Coordinates of C-alpha atoms in Angstrom, one line a residue:
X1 CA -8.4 -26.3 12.6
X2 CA -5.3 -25.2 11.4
X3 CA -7.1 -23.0 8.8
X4 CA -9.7 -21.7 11.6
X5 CA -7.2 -20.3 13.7
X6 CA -4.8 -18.9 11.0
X7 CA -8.0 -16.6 10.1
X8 CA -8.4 -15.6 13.1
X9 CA -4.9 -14.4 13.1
X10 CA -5.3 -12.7 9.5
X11 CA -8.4 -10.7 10.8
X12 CA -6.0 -9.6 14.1
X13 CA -3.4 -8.7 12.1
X14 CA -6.0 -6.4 9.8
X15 CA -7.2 -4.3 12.8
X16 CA -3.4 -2.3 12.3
X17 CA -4.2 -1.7 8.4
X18 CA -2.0 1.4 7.6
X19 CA -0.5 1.5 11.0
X20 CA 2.4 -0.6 11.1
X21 CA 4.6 1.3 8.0
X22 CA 7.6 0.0 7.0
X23 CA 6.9 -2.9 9.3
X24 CA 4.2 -5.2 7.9
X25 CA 0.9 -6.4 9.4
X26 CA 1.2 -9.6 11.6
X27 CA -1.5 -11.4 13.6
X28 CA -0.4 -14.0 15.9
X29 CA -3.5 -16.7 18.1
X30 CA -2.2 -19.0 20.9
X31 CA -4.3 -22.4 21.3
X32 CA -3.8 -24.8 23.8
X33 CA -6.1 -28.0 24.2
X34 CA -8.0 -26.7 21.8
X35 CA -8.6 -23.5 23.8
X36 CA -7.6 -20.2 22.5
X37 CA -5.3 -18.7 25.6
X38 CA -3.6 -15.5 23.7
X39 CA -4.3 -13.0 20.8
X40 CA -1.8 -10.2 19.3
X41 CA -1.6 -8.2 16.8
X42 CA 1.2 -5.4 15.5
X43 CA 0.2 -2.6 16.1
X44 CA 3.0 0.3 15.2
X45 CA 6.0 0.1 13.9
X46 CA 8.6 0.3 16.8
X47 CA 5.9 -1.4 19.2
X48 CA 5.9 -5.0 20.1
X49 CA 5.2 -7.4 17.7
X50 CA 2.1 -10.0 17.2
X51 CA 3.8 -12.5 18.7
X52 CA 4.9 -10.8 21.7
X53 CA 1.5 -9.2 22.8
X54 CA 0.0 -12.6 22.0
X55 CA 2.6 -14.3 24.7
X56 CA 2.1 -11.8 27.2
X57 CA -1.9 -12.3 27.1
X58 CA -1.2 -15.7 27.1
X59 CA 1.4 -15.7 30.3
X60 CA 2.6 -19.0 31.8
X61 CA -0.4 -20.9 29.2
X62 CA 1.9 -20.3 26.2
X63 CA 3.9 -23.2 27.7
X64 CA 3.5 -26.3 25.4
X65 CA 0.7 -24.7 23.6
X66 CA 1.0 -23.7 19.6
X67 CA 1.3 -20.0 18.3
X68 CA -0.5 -19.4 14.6
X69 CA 1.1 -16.9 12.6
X70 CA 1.0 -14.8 9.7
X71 CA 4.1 -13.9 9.3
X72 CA 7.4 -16.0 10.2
X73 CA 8.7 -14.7 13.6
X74 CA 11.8 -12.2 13.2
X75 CA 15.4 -13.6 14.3
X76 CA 16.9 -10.4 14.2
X77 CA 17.4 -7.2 16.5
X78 CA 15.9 -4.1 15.3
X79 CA 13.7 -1.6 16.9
X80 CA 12.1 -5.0 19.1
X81 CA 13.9 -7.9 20.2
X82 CA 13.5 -11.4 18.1
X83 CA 10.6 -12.8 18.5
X84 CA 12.1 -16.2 17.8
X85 CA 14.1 -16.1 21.4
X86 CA 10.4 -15.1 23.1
X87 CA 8.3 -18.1 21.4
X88 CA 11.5 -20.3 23.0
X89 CA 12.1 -18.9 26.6
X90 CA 8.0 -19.3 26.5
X91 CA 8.1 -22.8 25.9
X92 CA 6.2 -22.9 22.8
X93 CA 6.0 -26.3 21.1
X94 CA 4.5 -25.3 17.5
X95 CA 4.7 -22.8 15.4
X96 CA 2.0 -23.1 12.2
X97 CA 3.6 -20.2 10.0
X98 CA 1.4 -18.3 7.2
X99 CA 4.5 -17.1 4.8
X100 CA 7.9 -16.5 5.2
X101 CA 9.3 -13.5 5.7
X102 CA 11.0 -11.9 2.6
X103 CA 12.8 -9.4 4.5
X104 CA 16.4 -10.5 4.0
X105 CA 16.8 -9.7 7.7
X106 CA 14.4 -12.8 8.1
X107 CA 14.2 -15.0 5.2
X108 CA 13.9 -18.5 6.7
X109 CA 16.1 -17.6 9.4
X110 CA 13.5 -17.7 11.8
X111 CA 11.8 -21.1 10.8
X112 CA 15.6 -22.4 11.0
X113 CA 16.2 -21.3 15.0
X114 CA 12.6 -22.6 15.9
X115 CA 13.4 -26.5 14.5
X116 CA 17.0 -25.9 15.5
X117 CA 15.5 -25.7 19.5
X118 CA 13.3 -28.5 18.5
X119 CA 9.9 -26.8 18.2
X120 CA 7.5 -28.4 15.4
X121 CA 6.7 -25.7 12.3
X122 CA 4.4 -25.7 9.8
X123 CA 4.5 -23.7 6.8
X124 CA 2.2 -22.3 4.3
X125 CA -1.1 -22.4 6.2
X126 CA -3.1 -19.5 4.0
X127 CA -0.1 -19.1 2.4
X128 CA -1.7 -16.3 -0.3
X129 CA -4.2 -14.5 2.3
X130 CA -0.8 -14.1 4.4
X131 CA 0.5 -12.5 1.0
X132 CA -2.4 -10.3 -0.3
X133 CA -2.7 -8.8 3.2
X134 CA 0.8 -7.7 3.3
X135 CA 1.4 -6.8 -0.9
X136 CA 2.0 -3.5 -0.4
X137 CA 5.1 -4.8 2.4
X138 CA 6.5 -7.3 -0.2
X139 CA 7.0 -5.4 -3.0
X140 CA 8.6 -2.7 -0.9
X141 CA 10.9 -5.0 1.4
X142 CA 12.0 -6.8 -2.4
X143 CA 12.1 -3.6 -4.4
X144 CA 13.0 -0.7 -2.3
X145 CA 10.2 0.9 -4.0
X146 CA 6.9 2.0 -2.3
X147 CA 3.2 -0.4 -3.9
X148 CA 1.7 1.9 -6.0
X149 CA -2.5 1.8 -6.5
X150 CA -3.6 3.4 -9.3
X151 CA -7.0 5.0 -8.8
X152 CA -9.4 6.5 -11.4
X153 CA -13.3 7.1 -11.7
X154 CA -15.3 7.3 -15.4
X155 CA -18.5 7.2 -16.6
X156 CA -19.7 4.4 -19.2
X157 CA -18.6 6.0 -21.8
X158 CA -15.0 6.3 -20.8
X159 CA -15.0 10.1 -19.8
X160 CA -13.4 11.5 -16.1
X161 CA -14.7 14.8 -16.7
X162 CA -17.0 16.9 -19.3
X163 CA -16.3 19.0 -22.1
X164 CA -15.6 22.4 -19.5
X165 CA -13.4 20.3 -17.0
X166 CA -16.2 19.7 -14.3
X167 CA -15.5 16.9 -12.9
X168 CA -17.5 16.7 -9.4
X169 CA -19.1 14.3 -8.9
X170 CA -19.0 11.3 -11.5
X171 CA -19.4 8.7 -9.1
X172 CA -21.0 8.1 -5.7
X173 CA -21.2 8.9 -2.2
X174 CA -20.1 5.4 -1.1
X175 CA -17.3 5.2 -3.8
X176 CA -16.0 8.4 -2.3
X177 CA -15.8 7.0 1.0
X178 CA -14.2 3.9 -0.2
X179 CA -11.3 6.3 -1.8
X180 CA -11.3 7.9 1.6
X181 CA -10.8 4.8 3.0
X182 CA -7.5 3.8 0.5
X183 CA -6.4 7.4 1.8
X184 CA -6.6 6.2 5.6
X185 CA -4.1 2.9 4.4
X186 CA -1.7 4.5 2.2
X187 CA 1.3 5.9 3.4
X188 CA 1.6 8.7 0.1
X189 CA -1.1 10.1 -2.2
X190 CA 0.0 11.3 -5.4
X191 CA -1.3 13.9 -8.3
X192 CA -0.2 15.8 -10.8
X193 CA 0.3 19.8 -11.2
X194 CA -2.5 20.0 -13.0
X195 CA -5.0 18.3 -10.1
X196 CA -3.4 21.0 -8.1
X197 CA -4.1 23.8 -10.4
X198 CA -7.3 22.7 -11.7
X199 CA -8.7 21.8 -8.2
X200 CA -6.5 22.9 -5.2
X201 CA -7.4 19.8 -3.6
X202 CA -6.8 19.4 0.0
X203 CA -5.0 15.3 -0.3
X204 CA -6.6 14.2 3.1
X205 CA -8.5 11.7 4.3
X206 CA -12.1 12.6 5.4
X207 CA -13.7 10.5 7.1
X208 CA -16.4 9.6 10.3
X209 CA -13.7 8.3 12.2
X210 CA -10.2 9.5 12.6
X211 CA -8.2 8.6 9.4
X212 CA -4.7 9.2 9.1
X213 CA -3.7 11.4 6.3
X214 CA -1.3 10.3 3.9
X215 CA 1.8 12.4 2.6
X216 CA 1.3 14.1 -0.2
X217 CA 3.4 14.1 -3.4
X218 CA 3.2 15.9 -6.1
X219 CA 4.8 16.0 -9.4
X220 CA 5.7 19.0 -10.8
X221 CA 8.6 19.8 -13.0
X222 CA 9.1 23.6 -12.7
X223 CA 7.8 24.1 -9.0
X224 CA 4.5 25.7 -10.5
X225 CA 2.8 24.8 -7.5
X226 CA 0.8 27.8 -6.2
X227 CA 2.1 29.3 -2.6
X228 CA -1.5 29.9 -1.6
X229 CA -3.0 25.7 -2.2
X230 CA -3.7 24.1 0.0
X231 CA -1.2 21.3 0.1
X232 CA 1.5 24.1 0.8
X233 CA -0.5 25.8 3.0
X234 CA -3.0 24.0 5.2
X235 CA -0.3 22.2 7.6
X236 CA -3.0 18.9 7.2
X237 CA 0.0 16.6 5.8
X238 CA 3.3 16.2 4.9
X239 CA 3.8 17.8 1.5
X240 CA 6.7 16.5 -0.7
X241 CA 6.8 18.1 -4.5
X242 CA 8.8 16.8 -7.0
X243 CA 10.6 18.9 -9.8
X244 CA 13.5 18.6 -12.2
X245 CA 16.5 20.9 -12.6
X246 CA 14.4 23.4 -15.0
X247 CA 12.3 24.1 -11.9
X248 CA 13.5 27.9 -11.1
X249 CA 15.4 28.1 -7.8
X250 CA 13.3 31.0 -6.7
X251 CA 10.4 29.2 -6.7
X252 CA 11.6 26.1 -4.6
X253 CA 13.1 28.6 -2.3
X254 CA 9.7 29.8 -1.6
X255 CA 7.8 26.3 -1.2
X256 CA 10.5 25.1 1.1
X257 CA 10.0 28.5 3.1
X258 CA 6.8 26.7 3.8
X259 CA 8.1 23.7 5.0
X260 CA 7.6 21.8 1.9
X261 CA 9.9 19.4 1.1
X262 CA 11.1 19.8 -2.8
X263 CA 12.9 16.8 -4.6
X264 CA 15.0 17.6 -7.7
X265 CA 14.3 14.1 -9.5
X266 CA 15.7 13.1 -13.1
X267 CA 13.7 14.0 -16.2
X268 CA 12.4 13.0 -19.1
X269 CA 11.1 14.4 -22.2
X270 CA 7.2 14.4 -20.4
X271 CA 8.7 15.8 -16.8
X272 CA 9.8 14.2 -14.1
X273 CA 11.2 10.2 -14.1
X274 CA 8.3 8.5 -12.0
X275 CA 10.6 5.5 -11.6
X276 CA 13.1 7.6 -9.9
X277 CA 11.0 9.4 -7.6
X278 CA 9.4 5.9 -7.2
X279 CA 13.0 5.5 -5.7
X280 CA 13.3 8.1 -3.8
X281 CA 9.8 7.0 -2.0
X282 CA 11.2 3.7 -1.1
X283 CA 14.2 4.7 0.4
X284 CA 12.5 7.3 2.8
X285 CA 10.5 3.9 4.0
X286 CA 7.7 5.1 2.1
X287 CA 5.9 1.8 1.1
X288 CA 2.8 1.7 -0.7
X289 CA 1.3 5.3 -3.1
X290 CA -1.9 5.7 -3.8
X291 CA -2.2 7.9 -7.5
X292 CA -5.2 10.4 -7.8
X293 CA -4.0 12.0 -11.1
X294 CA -5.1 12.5 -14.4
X295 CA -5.1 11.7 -17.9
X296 CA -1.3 12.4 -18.1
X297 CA 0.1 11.0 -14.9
X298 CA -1.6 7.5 -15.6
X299 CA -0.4 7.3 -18.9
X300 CA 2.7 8.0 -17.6
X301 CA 2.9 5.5 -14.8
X302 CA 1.5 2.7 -16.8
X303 CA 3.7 3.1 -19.5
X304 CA 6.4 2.2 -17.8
X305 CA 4.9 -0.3 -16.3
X306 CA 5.4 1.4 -12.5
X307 CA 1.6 0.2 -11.1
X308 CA 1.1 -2.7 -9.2
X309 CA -3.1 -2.9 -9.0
X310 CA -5.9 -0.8 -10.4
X311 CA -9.3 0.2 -8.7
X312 CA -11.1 1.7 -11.4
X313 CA -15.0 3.2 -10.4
X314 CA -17.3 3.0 -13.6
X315 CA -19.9 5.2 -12.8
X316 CA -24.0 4.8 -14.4
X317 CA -23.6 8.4 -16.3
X318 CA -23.1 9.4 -19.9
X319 CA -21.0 12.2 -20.7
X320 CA -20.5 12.3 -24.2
X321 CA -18.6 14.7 -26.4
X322 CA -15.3 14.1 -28.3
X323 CA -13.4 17.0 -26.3
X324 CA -14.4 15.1 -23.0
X325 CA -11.1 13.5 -21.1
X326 CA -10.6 9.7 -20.9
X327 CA -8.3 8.0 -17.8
X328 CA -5.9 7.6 -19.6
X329 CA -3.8 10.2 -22.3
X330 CA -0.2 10.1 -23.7
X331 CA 0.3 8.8 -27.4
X332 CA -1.8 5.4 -26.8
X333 CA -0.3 2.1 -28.7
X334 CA -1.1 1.5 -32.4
X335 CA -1.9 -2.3 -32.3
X336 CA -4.5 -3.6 -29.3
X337 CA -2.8 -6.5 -28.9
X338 CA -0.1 -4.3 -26.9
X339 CA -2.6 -3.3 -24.4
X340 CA -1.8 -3.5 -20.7
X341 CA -2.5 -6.9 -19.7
X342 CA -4.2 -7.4 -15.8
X343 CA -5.0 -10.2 -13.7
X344 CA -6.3 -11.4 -10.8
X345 CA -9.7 -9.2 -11.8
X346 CA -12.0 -8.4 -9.3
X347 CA -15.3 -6.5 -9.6
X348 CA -17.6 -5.3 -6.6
X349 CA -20.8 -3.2 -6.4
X350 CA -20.1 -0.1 -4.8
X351 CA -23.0 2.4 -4.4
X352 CA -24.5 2.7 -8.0
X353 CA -20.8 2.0 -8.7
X354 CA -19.1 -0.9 -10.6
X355 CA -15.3 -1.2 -9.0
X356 CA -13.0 -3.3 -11.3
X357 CA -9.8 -4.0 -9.2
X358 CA -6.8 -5.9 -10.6
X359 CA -3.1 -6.6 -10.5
X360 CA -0.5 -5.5 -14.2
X361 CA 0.7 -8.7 -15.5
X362 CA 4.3 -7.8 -15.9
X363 CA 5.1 -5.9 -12.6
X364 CA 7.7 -5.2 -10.5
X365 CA 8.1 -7.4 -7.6
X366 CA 5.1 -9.9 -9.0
X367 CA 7.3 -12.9 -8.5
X368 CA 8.5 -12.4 -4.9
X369 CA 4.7 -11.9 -4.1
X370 CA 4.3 -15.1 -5.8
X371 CA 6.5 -16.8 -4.0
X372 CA 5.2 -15.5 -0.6
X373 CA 2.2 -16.8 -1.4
X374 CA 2.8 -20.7 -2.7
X375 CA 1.5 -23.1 -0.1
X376 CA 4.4 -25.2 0.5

């Protein structure tokens, strides 16, 4: 039972997906004699939390009944009061708890002032559902750096474009959609200066429903960004663009005339330091980034190990021809057995479309989410 109605809070919780940036997701179910009396769900950041809506849905019931939740109540004052001191003045007598929170804020604090007032908790209940729904959360709150998704689409034979650079489309209608989708959840899409030159593309999410565009970043080392794209000019998103000292100061004079925001970032030999504007991200609250780049970007970002999960489309096409582009450029590795290792592999049908998710081995933060997840 305990199972059932933790679930049920994990599907609440999921109805906010993308919504509650920097907070994290949080679904919260009140049962009492085996009768659910209260349902909540996060829903913002800055608005009340699961527990809260759930306890005001559930009025004078919540008294002596248990509260499932995802996430362990906050003890702290932030934008919202604690909702440790609510599930208390309301009388609550359980508390079955998904994960602990690994906001330091948090941190077992809660679970302490719950037993402390002598109400029953029990930990661990879906322990790594709790975690994979909030991933992009964890690695943020324990890294100050955002979850970054790298995206890419190929055909069978390896290729993300032909011979001439036409690219559109290699896979399907329903994969396009599903990257639509990732756009509506993420809070930051980024390219490279050659997407942008290559394709102006627009960066938004498109979609039969109101999505919510993500801000849009994009990496370019001298500010060769044309005034005239559309990520400069449409007004559909938040544009950030990312140089290095070399960029001319003319030319980020001009972008920020048109309210772009331009971020000198440290360099490298290839351009700018992905790891530092990685930074930068996280400490404007950005969490999670969703890369849309080519052949040079991805290199870039995997090899310095800065991705968190793949979703890679494989397409039903042949391309063919030895000029063709692959995912992935840069210099490559000179023995296989120091290929990128993945894990926790996943593969779906999409369309006519195989999708191959999966996690990097070594990544940043892996341990924390770990840890989050262990059913205790």
């Amino acid at each position: 039972m305990d199972e059932k109605y933790m679930g049920q809070a994990l599907a609440l919780a999921q109805y906010a997906k993308g919504r509650t940036s920097p907070n994290p997701m949080v679904g919260a179910v009140i049962v009492r004699d085996g009768r659910v009396v209260g349902e909540g769900w996060h829903r913002k950041a800055g608005t009340p939390h699961a527990e809260i809506n759930a306890l005001q849905q559930a009025g004078d019931l919540a008294y002596n009944a248990s509260i499932y939740v995802t996430l362990e109540p906050c003890s702290h004052h932030g934008r919202t009061g604690p909702c440790v001191e609510a599930l208390i003045a309301a009388g609550i007598k359980k508390v079955i708890i998904a994960m602990t929170d690994p906001n330091p804020l948090v941190a077992g604090q809660g679970i302490s002032k719950l037993r402390e007032a002598g109400i029953e908790v029990i930990e661990g209940v879906l322990a790594k559902e709790a975690a994979k729904l909030n991933e992009t959360f964890i690695k943020w709150i324990s890294t100050k750096k955002p979850f970054v998704l790298l995206k890419s689409a190929m055909s069978l034979d390896g290729k993300i474009a032909s011979y001439t650079g036409h690219s559109k489309w290699i896979t399907g209608v329903e994969s396009r959609i599903y990257v639509h989708q990732l756009r509506d959840t993420y809070d930051a899409i980024l390219v490279g200066i050659g997407t942008v030159l290559a394709d102006n593309p627009t960066l938004t999410t498109r979609l039969a429903y109101q999505g919510k565009n993500p801000i849009r970043v994009v990496v370019d080392s001298m500010a060769r960004t044309p005034i005239h794209s559309n990520v400069v000019t449409d007004g559909l998103a938040r544009t950030m663009i990312a140089v290095t000292d070399k960029a001319p100061q003319e030319k980020i004079d001009a972008l920020r005339a048109y309210g772009v925001e331009v971020i000198e970032c440290e360099k490298t030999t290839a351009g700018v330091n992905l790891s530092h504007l990685f930074k930068i991200l996280g400490e404007q609250q950005i969490t999670s980034t969703l890369i849309e780049g080519g052949a040079a970007i991805n290199a870039s970002v995997l090899e310095d190990n800065l991705v968190d999960k793949i979703n890679w489309f494989i397409a039903p096409k042949i391309i063919g021809g030895v000029d063709a582009p692959g995912p992935v450029g840069g210099k490559g590795i000179a023995d296989v057995n120091d290929a990128k290792g993945f894990e926790d592999i996943h593969m779906e049908a999409i369309g006519e479309d195989i999708l191959i998710s999966a996690y990097l081995r070594n990544r940043e933060g892996r341990d924390v989410y770990r840890t989050c997840g262990r059913i205790r």
